[in-house]
Amino acid sequence: MNYIILDLEWNQGNEQKEKQLKELPFEIIEIGAVKLNSRMEICDSFHELIRPQVYKEMHYMTKKLLQLDMDELQDSRDFPEVIRSFLAWCGTEEFMFGTWGPQDLTELQRNMKYFGLPPLSPRPLKFYDVQKLFSIAFEDKKSRRNLEYAVDYLALSKDVPFHRALSDAYYTGRVLEKIKDPQVLQKVSFDGFNVPHNKRDEIHIVFDDYAKYISREFSDKGELLADKEVASTKCYLCHRNLKRKIRWFTPNGKHYYSVSYCEKHGYMKGKIRIRKADDDGVYAVKTMKFISEEEAAEIFQKKERAREIRRIKRHKEAAGEE
């Protein structure tokens, strides 16, 4: 297994001069990557600038961050040529992508779709979110630091400037090299640009301390929440259907929570995140995790607060109608 650690830089529309396209909000103008072998050692690199086809003006924030002028891109190849070379460089051996944060693979696939190229995968793409892995390995599992913070934390040498594609890919690879715990490296992420097309392609994965499920696409939230698999609260260790102590509820219309009880393993929290698919449908990312009785009580209080907020809102709406 090789690891392709990728970083992208992109430009965007400047509303005063160029309208930003909904189907391509960010146009990739630079790609950098390093290849790690099975021993997590950097063994090769790829870098290329890309001639823009959509946005002809450099956004002022892009120019400031990258110190890059539009004229410097004009002699470069266009996106389809560069991405074909990049994928050829990735090789035919099995590999997995890695990025700092979750956005790069989404924007890469969005650019590929816009330019009529075949997708990297017909279903959610497994990858290493090194930013998340750094937090799990060295901090509180929840914080999300910038790349330079991680480099400083690990006392890595700063050989090249930050905020260019190849240098940031290089530093991301160096951080990944320092993560040795196999349980941390088990925590793969999934890019959801391409949602499962059918039930067979849905993602079910169990980690050491929680389980994740990524559903197929539904036309709307009502259809999604009515699906038996989405709403199920089966124990992911003993595979028993569990009785819910707290039925699914939402405090905000986007995240749904439940608590079930397994006689063998205890209280289990369910969380459903509803996400928009690229073609305006929706899909679910559900996580199941065992929690303490105290944590279950906190979720009950969250449900009561959400119920009270809805009651107050209905009261205000009724008063306004009168």
mmCIF file of C-alpha atoms in Angstrom:
data_model
loop_
_atom_site.group_PDB
_atom_site.id
_atom_site.type_symbol
_atom_site.label_atom_id
_atom_site.label_comp_id
_atom_site.label_asym_id
_atom_site.label_seq_id
_atom_site.Cartn_x
_atom_site.Cartn_y
_atom_site.Cartn_z
ATOM 1 C CA MET A 1 0.000 0.000 0.000
ATOM 2 C CA ASN A 2 1.300 3.439 -0.995
ATOM 3 C CA TYR A 3 -0.052 6.741 0.304
ATOM 4 C CA ILE A 4 -0.549 9.774 -1.963
ATOM 5 C CA ILE A 5 -0.489 12.902 0.177
ATOM 6 C CA LEU A 6 -2.173 15.619 -1.822
ATOM 7 C CA ASP A 7 -2.525 19.377 -1.551
ATOM 8 C CA LEU A 8 -4.340 21.724 -3.936
ATOM 9 C CA GLU A 9 -4.434 25.460 -4.429
ATOM 10 C CA TRP A 10 -7.395 27.029 -6.188
ATOM 11 C CA ASN A 11 -8.756 30.313 -7.452
ATOM 12 C CA GLN A 12 -12.335 31.550 -7.259
ATOM 13 C CA GLY A 13 -14.565 34.130 -8.841
ATOM 14 C CA ASN A 14 -14.293 37.728 -7.740
ATOM 15 C CA GLU A 15 -17.908 38.882 -7.653
ATOM 16 C CA GLN A 16 -16.930 42.397 -8.713
ATOM 17 C CA LYS A 17 -15.331 41.114 -11.930
ATOM 18 C CA GLU A 18 -16.309 37.477 -12.512
ATOM 19 C CA LYS A 19 -19.398 35.600 -11.414
ATOM 20 C CA GLN A 20 -18.627 32.504 -9.345
ATOM 21 C CA LEU A 21 -20.080 29.342 -10.882
ATOM 22 C CA LYS A 22 -22.199 27.142 -8.627
ATOM 23 C CA GLU A 23 -20.902 24.001 -10.358
ATOM 24 C CA LEU A 24 -17.254 25.112 -9.942
ATOM 25 C CA PRO A 25 -16.801 27.541 -7.042
ATOM 26 C CA PHE A 26 -13.056 26.754 -6.839
ATOM 27 C CA GLU A 27 -10.861 26.184 -9.896
ATOM 28 C CA ILE A 28 -7.669 24.269 -9.155
ATOM 29 C CA ILE A 29 -4.530 26.108 -10.274
ATOM 30 C CA GLU A 30 -1.810 24.065 -8.535
ATOM 31 C CA ILE A 31 -1.417 20.464 -7.468
ATOM 32 C CA GLY A 32 1.318 19.077 -5.252
ATOM 33 C CA ALA A 33 1.730 15.593 -3.829
ATOM 34 C CA VAL A 34 4.230 13.310 -2.169
ATOM 35 C CA LYS A 35 4.173 9.519 -2.285
ATOM 36 C CA LEU A 36 4.776 7.485 0.878
ATOM 37 C CA ASN A 37 5.687 3.813 0.642
ATOM 38 C CA SER A 38 4.321 1.049 2.869
ATOM 39 C CA ARG A 39 6.795 2.070 5.588
ATOM 40 C CA MET A 40 5.367 5.626 5.567
ATOM 41 C CA GLU A 41 8.557 7.039 4.024
ATOM 42 C CA ILE A 42 8.433 9.812 1.411
ATOM 43 C CA CYS A 43 9.807 8.341 -1.803
ATOM 44 C CA ASP A 44 8.588 10.591 -4.647
ATOM 45 C CA SER A 45 6.839 13.881 -5.408
ATOM 46 C CA PHE A 46 4.626 15.521 -8.032
ATOM 47 C CA HIS A 47 4.075 19.219 -8.681
ATOM 48 C CA GLU A 48 2.516 21.232 -11.476
ATOM 49 C CA LEU A 49 0.831 24.588 -12.025
ATOM 50 C CA ILE A 50 -2.400 24.611 -14.042
ATOM 51 C CA ARG A 51 -3.576 27.087 -16.675
ATOM 52 C CA PRO A 52 -7.040 28.371 -15.644
ATOM 53 C CA GLN A 53 -9.983 27.887 -17.993
ATOM 54 C CA VAL A 54 -12.834 29.411 -15.965
ATOM 55 C CA TYR A 55 -11.643 32.308 -13.798
ATOM 56 C CA LYS A 56 -9.328 34.669 -15.644
ATOM 57 C CA GLU A 57 -8.778 37.074 -12.733
ATOM 58 C CA MET A 58 -6.767 36.073 -9.678
ATOM 59 C CA HIS A 59 -8.841 36.549 -6.533
ATOM 60 C CA TYR A 60 -7.057 38.989 -4.232
ATOM 61 C CA MET A 61 -6.990 36.506 -1.318
ATOM 62 C CA THR A 62 -5.517 33.780 -3.547
ATOM 63 C CA LYS A 63 -2.847 36.153 -4.813
ATOM 64 C CA LYS A 64 -2.004 37.293 -1.291
ATOM 65 C CA LEU A 65 -1.797 33.761 0.105
ATOM 66 C CA LEU A 66 0.107 32.110 -2.734
ATOM 67 C CA GLN A 67 2.186 35.050 -3.936
ATOM 68 C CA LEU A 68 1.237 33.889 -7.418
ATOM 69 C CA ASP A 69 0.253 35.978 -10.423
ATOM 70 C CA MET A 70 -2.104 34.905 -13.215
ATOM 71 C CA ASP A 71 0.633 35.520 -15.813
ATOM 72 C CA GLU A 72 2.735 32.764 -14.195
ATOM 73 C CA LEU A 73 0.056 30.213 -15.074
ATOM 74 C CA GLN A 74 -0.355 30.951 -18.777
ATOM 75 C CA ASP A 75 2.390 28.615 -20.004
ATOM 76 C CA SER A 76 1.082 25.715 -17.885
ATOM 77 C CA ARG A 77 -1.028 22.793 -19.113
ATOM 78 C CA ASP A 78 -4.782 22.760 -18.549
ATOM 79 C CA PHE A 79 -6.514 20.760 -15.807
ATOM 80 C CA PRO A 80 -7.444 17.582 -17.758
ATOM 81 C CA GLU A 81 -3.859 17.135 -18.984
ATOM 82 C CA VAL A 82 -2.351 17.706 -15.550
ATOM 83 C CA ILE A 83 -4.761 15.429 -13.705
ATOM 84 C CA ARG A 84 -4.146 12.593 -16.177
ATOM 85 C CA SER A 85 -0.400 12.948 -15.566
ATOM 86 C CA PHE A 86 -0.987 13.058 -11.820
ATOM 87 C CA LEU A 87 -3.093 9.885 -11.800
ATOM 88 C CA ALA A 88 -0.484 8.134 -13.948
ATOM 89 C CA TRP A 89 2.173 9.213 -11.416
ATOM 90 C CA CYS A 90 0.039 7.759 -8.589
ATOM 91 C CA GLY A 91 0.688 4.385 -10.225
ATOM 92 C CA THR A 92 -1.120 1.101 -10.606
ATOM 93 C CA GLU A 93 -0.209 -0.269 -7.165
ATOM 94 C CA GLU A 94 -2.859 0.030 -4.470
ATOM 95 C CA PHE A 95 -2.768 3.434 -2.772
ATOM 96 C CA MET A 96 -4.808 5.664 -0.490
ATOM 97 C CA PHE A 97 -5.027 9.447 -0.570
ATOM 98 C CA GLY A 98 -4.202 11.662 2.387
ATOM 99 C CA THR A 99 -4.910 15.373 2.835
ATOM 100 C CA TRP A 100 -4.780 18.046 5.525
ATOM 101 C CA GLY A 101 -8.486 18.467 6.237
ATOM 102 C CA PRO A 102 -11.469 17.117 4.290
ATOM 103 C CA GLN A 103 -11.894 19.588 1.417
ATOM 104 C CA ASP A 104 -9.204 18.827 -1.181
ATOM 105 C CA LEU A 105 -10.595 15.547 -2.512
ATOM 106 C CA THR A 106 -14.075 17.052 -2.804
ATOM 107 C CA GLU A 107 -12.776 19.962 -4.883
ATOM 108 C CA LEU A 108 -10.546 17.684 -6.963
ATOM 109 C CA GLN A 109 -13.532 15.528 -7.893
ATOM 110 C CA ARG A 110 -15.727 18.578 -8.500
ATOM 111 C CA ASN A 111 -13.120 19.897 -10.962
ATOM 112 C CA MET A 112 -12.886 16.484 -12.621
ATOM 113 C CA LYS A 113 -16.667 16.354 -13.041
ATOM 114 C CA TYR A 114 -16.777 19.895 -14.464
ATOM 115 C CA PHE A 115 -14.149 19.061 -17.095
ATOM 116 C CA GLY A 116 -15.866 15.790 -18.034
ATOM 117 C CA LEU A 117 -13.354 13.381 -16.508
ATOM 118 C CA PRO A 118 -14.335 10.027 -14.967
ATOM 119 C CA PRO A 119 -14.655 10.008 -11.155
ATOM 120 C CA LEU A 120 -11.919 8.738 -8.849
ATOM 121 C CA SER A 121 -14.498 6.387 -7.349
ATOM 122 C CA PRO A 122 -18.230 5.751 -7.910
ATOM 123 C CA ARG A 123 -18.802 5.758 -4.139
ATOM 124 C CA PRO A 124 -17.400 7.629 -1.110
ATOM 125 C CA LEU A 125 -13.606 7.669 -1.357
ATOM 126 C CA LYS A 126 -11.600 6.355 1.606
ATOM 127 C CA PHE A 127 -8.693 8.598 2.635
ATOM 128 C CA TYR A 128 -6.580 9.815 5.542
ATOM 129 C CA ASP A 129 -7.593 13.190 6.965
ATOM 130 C CA VAL A 130 -4.196 13.869 8.531
ATOM 131 C CA GLN A 131 -5.505 16.939 10.357
ATOM 132 C CA LYS A 132 -8.015 14.715 12.175
ATOM 133 C CA LEU A 133 -5.441 11.968 12.790
ATOM 134 C CA PHE A 134 -3.037 14.505 14.327
ATOM 135 C CA SER A 135 -5.739 15.540 16.804
ATOM 136 C CA ILE A 136 -6.545 11.912 17.673
ATOM 137 C CA ALA A 137 -2.880 10.965 18.079
ATOM 138 C CA PHE A 138 -1.547 13.996 19.942
ATOM 139 C CA GLU A 139 -4.348 16.189 21.281
ATOM 140 C CA ASP A 140 -8.033 15.996 22.296
ATOM 141 C CA LYS A 141 -9.505 14.255 19.196
ATOM 142 C CA LYS A 142 -11.824 17.245 18.579
ATOM 143 C CA SER A 143 -9.624 20.264 17.833
ATOM 144 C CA ARG A 144 -8.547 20.970 14.250
ATOM 145 C CA ARG A 145 -5.181 22.739 14.047
ATOM 146 C CA ASN A 146 -3.506 24.326 11.072
ATOM 147 C CA LEU A 147 -0.618 22.538 9.408
ATOM 148 C CA GLU A 148 2.127 24.814 10.716
ATOM 149 C CA TYR A 149 0.917 24.250 14.287
ATOM 150 C CA ALA A 150 1.289 20.481 13.815
ATOM 151 C CA VAL A 151 4.772 20.886 12.312
ATOM 152 C CA ASP A 152 5.826 23.027 15.293
ATOM 153 C CA TYR A 153 4.205 20.660 17.799
ATOM 154 C CA LEU A 154 6.172 17.732 16.386
ATOM 155 C CA ALA A 155 9.365 19.840 16.157
ATOM 156 C CA LEU A 156 9.755 19.114 12.458
ATOM 157 C CA SER A 157 12.233 21.182 10.496
ATOM 158 C CA LYS A 158 10.743 23.915 8.308
ATOM 159 C CA ASP A 159 12.638 23.341 5.089
ATOM 160 C CA VAL A 160 10.346 25.230 2.683
ATOM 161 C CA PRO A 161 7.670 27.960 2.981
ATOM 162 C CA PHE A 162 4.063 27.020 3.725
ATOM 163 C CA HIS A 163 0.958 27.738 1.600
ATOM 164 C CA ARG A 164 2.031 26.206 -1.681
ATOM 165 C CA ALA A 165 0.771 22.872 -2.900
ATOM 166 C CA LEU A 166 3.965 20.820 -2.882
ATOM 167 C CA SER A 167 5.323 22.230 0.377
ATOM 168 C CA ASP A 168 2.033 21.664 2.226
ATOM 169 C CA ALA A 169 1.787 18.122 0.825
ATOM 170 C CA TYR A 170 5.371 17.530 1.995
ATOM 171 C CA TYR A 171 4.645 18.777 5.535
ATOM 172 C CA THR A 172 1.409 16.760 5.681
ATOM 173 C CA GLY A 173 3.379 13.662 4.729
ATOM 174 C CA ARG A 174 5.941 14.421 7.430
ATOM 175 C CA VAL A 175 3.177 14.673 10.051
ATOM 176 C CA LEU A 176 1.653 11.380 8.900
ATOM 177 C CA GLU A 177 5.081 9.719 9.220
ATOM 178 C CA LYS A 178 5.029 10.574 12.941
ATOM 179 C CA ILE A 179 1.702 8.847 13.627
ATOM 180 C CA LYS A 180 2.675 5.309 14.624
ATOM 181 C CA ASP A 181 -0.344 4.063 16.592
ATOM 182 C CA PRO A 182 -2.173 1.484 14.425
ATOM 183 C CA GLN A 183 -5.477 2.265 16.155
ATOM 184 C CA VAL A 184 -5.144 5.912 15.072
ATOM 185 C CA LEU A 185 -4.269 4.902 11.521
ATOM 186 C CA GLN A 186 -7.396 2.760 11.490
ATOM 187 C CA LYS A 187 -9.500 5.962 11.599
ATOM 188 C CA VAL A 188 -9.949 6.477 7.881
ATOM 189 C CA SER A 189 -12.269 9.170 6.525
ATOM 190 C CA PHE A 190 -14.597 9.101 3.521
ATOM 191 C CA ASP A 191 -15.003 11.886 0.997
ATOM 192 C CA GLY A 192 -18.704 12.171 0.161
ATOM 193 C CA PHE A 193 -18.620 13.931 -3.206
ATOM 194 C CA ASN A 194 -19.849 10.723 -4.855
ATOM 195 C CA VAL A 195 -22.664 9.317 -2.733
ATOM 196 C CA PRO A 196 -23.482 5.562 -2.825
ATOM 197 C CA HIS A 197 -25.812 4.881 -5.758
ATOM 198 C CA ASN A 198 -27.662 2.018 -4.110
ATOM 199 C CA LYS A 199 -27.976 0.041 -0.891
ATOM 200 C CA ARG A 200 -25.212 -2.373 -1.929
ATOM 201 C CA ASP A 201 -22.667 0.477 -2.151
ATOM 202 C CA GLU A 202 -23.481 2.002 1.239
ATOM 203 C CA ILE A 203 -20.579 2.262 3.693
ATOM 204 C CA HIS A 204 -20.603 0.259 6.929
ATOM 205 C CA ILE A 205 -17.386 0.371 8.956
ATOM 206 C CA VAL A 206 -16.576 -0.417 12.598
ATOM 207 C CA PHE A 207 -13.610 1.218 14.322
ATOM 208 C CA ASP A 208 -12.221 0.388 17.755
ATOM 209 C CA ASP A 209 -14.607 2.749 19.578
ATOM 210 C CA TYR A 210 -17.454 3.608 17.188
ATOM 211 C CA ALA A 211 -19.210 2.584 13.982
ATOM 212 C CA LYS A 212 -19.987 4.661 10.882
ATOM 213 C CA TYR A 213 -22.631 4.277 8.201
ATOM 214 C CA ILE A 214 -22.929 6.357 4.995
ATOM 215 C CA SER A 215 -26.259 5.991 3.249
ATOM 216 C CA ARG A 216 -27.268 6.096 -0.384
ATOM 217 C CA GLU A 217 -28.855 9.300 -1.691
ATOM 218 C CA PHE A 218 -32.479 10.242 -0.948
ATOM 219 C CA SER A 219 -34.634 12.886 -2.596
ATOM 220 C CA ASP A 220 -35.349 14.737 0.641
ATOM 221 C CA LYS A 221 -34.939 14.633 4.420
ATOM 222 C CA GLY A 222 -38.352 13.031 5.007
ATOM 223 C CA GLU A 223 -37.556 10.072 2.770
ATOM 224 C CA LEU A 224 -34.135 9.703 4.395
ATOM 225 C CA LEU A 225 -35.444 9.665 7.968
ATOM 226 C CA ALA A 226 -38.152 7.137 7.051
ATOM 227 C CA ASP A 227 -35.572 4.600 5.848
ATOM 228 C CA LYS A 228 -35.214 1.613 8.202
ATOM 229 C CA GLU A 229 -31.433 1.363 7.855
ATOM 230 C CA VAL A 230 -30.921 5.067 8.545
ATOM 231 C CA ALA A 231 -33.160 4.986 11.625
ATOM 232 C CA SER A 232 -31.946 1.634 12.991
ATOM 233 C CA THR A 233 -30.036 1.450 16.274
ATOM 234 C CA LYS A 234 -28.514 -2.022 16.105
ATOM 235 C CA CYS A 235 -25.588 -2.806 18.400
ATOM 236 C CA TYR A 236 -22.518 -2.872 16.172
ATOM 237 C CA LEU A 237 -20.752 -5.352 18.487
ATOM 238 C CA CYS A 238 -23.367 -8.037 19.076
ATOM 239 C CA HIS A 239 -25.677 -7.070 16.168
ATOM 240 C CA ARG A 240 -28.851 -7.044 18.261
ATOM 241 C CA ASN A 241 -31.683 -4.632 17.523
ATOM 242 C CA LEU A 242 -31.819 -2.310 20.528
ATOM 243 C CA LYS A 243 -34.734 -0.568 22.183
ATOM 244 C CA ARG A 244 -34.314 3.197 22.095
ATOM 245 C CA LYS A 245 -34.298 4.911 25.478
ATOM 246 C CA ILE A 246 -34.348 8.283 23.701
ATOM 247 C CA ARG A 247 -35.981 8.366 20.293
ATOM 248 C CA TRP A 248 -34.400 10.256 17.432
ATOM 249 C CA PHE A 249 -34.667 14.026 17.904
ATOM 250 C CA THR A 250 -33.019 17.104 16.458
ATOM 251 C CA PRO A 251 -31.995 20.374 18.118
ATOM 252 C CA ASN A 252 -31.273 22.103 14.793
ATOM 253 C CA GLY A 253 -32.830 20.207 11.860
ATOM 254 C CA LYS A 254 -29.458 18.932 10.624
ATOM 255 C CA HIS A 255 -28.185 16.642 13.380
ATOM 256 C CA TYR A 256 -30.335 13.922 14.948
ATOM 257 C CA TYR A 257 -29.554 12.080 18.197
ATOM 258 C CA SER A 258 -30.798 8.947 19.944
ATOM 259 C CA VAL A 259 -29.804 6.748 22.874
ATOM 260 C CA SER A 260 -30.347 2.977 22.923
ATOM 261 C CA TYR A 261 -29.447 0.362 25.490
ATOM 262 C CA CYS A 262 -27.666 -2.950 24.981
ATOM 263 C CA GLU A 263 -27.833 -5.363 27.923
ATOM 264 C CA LYS A 264 -24.319 -6.571 27.120
ATOM 265 C CA HIS A 265 -22.543 -3.328 26.167
ATOM 266 C CA GLY A 266 -24.535 -0.509 27.783
ATOM 267 C CA TYR A 267 -25.799 2.821 26.462
ATOM 268 C CA MET A 268 -25.208 3.622 22.796
ATOM 269 C CA LYS A 269 -25.475 7.106 21.289
ATOM 270 C CA GLY A 270 -26.626 7.506 17.713
ATOM 271 C CA LYS A 271 -25.925 10.624 15.676
ATOM 272 C CA ILE A 272 -27.189 11.287 12.150
ATOM 273 C CA ARG A 273 -25.724 14.132 10.115
ATOM 274 C CA ILE A 274 -27.818 15.040 7.079
ATOM 275 C CA ARG A 275 -25.653 16.245 4.199
ATOM 276 C CA LYS A 276 -26.453 17.593 0.759
ATOM 277 C CA ALA A 277 -25.347 15.600 -2.250
ATOM 278 C CA ASP A 278 -23.844 17.371 -5.257
ATOM 279 C CA ASP A 279 -27.093 17.078 -7.240
ATOM 280 C CA ASP A 280 -29.280 18.546 -4.437
ATOM 281 C CA GLY A 281 -30.379 15.247 -2.911
ATOM 282 C CA VAL A 282 -29.452 14.322 0.673
ATOM 283 C CA TYR A 283 -27.647 11.460 2.373
ATOM 284 C CA ALA A 284 -26.934 10.427 5.951
ATOM 285 C CA VAL A 285 -23.710 9.944 7.861
ATOM 286 C CA LYS A 286 -24.595 8.006 11.006
ATOM 287 C CA THR A 287 -22.224 7.227 13.876
ATOM 288 C CA MET A 288 -22.919 4.884 16.783
ATOM 289 C CA LYS A 289 -20.834 4.989 19.950
ATOM 290 C CA PHE A 290 -21.115 3.533 23.446
ATOM 291 C CA ILE A 291 -21.355 6.139 26.193
ATOM 292 C CA SER A 292 -21.709 6.347 29.963
ATOM 293 C CA GLU A 293 -25.014 6.681 31.834
ATOM 294 C CA GLU A 294 -24.038 10.287 32.639
ATOM 295 C CA GLU A 295 -23.531 11.066 28.953
ATOM 296 C CA ALA A 296 -26.913 9.508 28.197
ATOM 297 C CA ALA A 297 -28.482 11.832 30.789
ATOM 298 C CA GLU A 298 -26.846 14.826 29.070
ATOM 299 C CA ILE A 299 -28.437 13.829 25.759
ATOM 300 C CA PHE A 300 -31.811 13.597 27.499
ATOM 301 C CA GLN A 301 -31.316 17.158 28.753
ATOM 302 C CA LYS A 302 -30.413 18.239 25.220
ATOM 303 C CA LYS A 303 -33.690 16.739 23.995
ATOM 304 C CA GLU A 304 -35.664 18.566 26.688
ATOM 305 C CA ARG A 305 -33.995 21.887 25.786
ATOM 306 C CA ALA A 306 -34.805 21.333 22.099
ATOM 307 C CA ARG A 307 -38.427 20.568 23.007
ATOM 308 C CA GLU A 308 -38.666 23.751 25.115
ATOM 309 C CA ILE A 309 -37.186 25.867 22.329
ATOM 310 C CA ARG A 310 -39.756 24.479 19.890
ATOM 311 C CA ARG A 311 -42.563 25.165 22.387
ATOM 312 C CA ILE A 312 -41.458 28.787 22.828
ATOM 313 C CA LYS A 313 -41.153 29.225 19.060
ATOM 314 C CA ARG A 314 -44.662 27.861 18.464
ATOM 315 C CA HIS A 315 -46.004 30.151 21.198
ATOM 316 C CA LYS A 316 -44.378 33.199 19.587
ATOM 317 C CA GLU A 317 -45.687 32.239 16.149
ATOM 318 C CA ALA A 318 -49.206 31.798 17.542
ATOM 319 C CA ALA A 319 -49.011 35.168 19.316
ATOM 320 C CA GLY A 320 -47.862 36.803 16.088
ATOM 321 C CA GLU A 321 -50.796 35.333 14.174
ATOM 322 C CA GLU A 322 -53.218 36.744 16.728
#
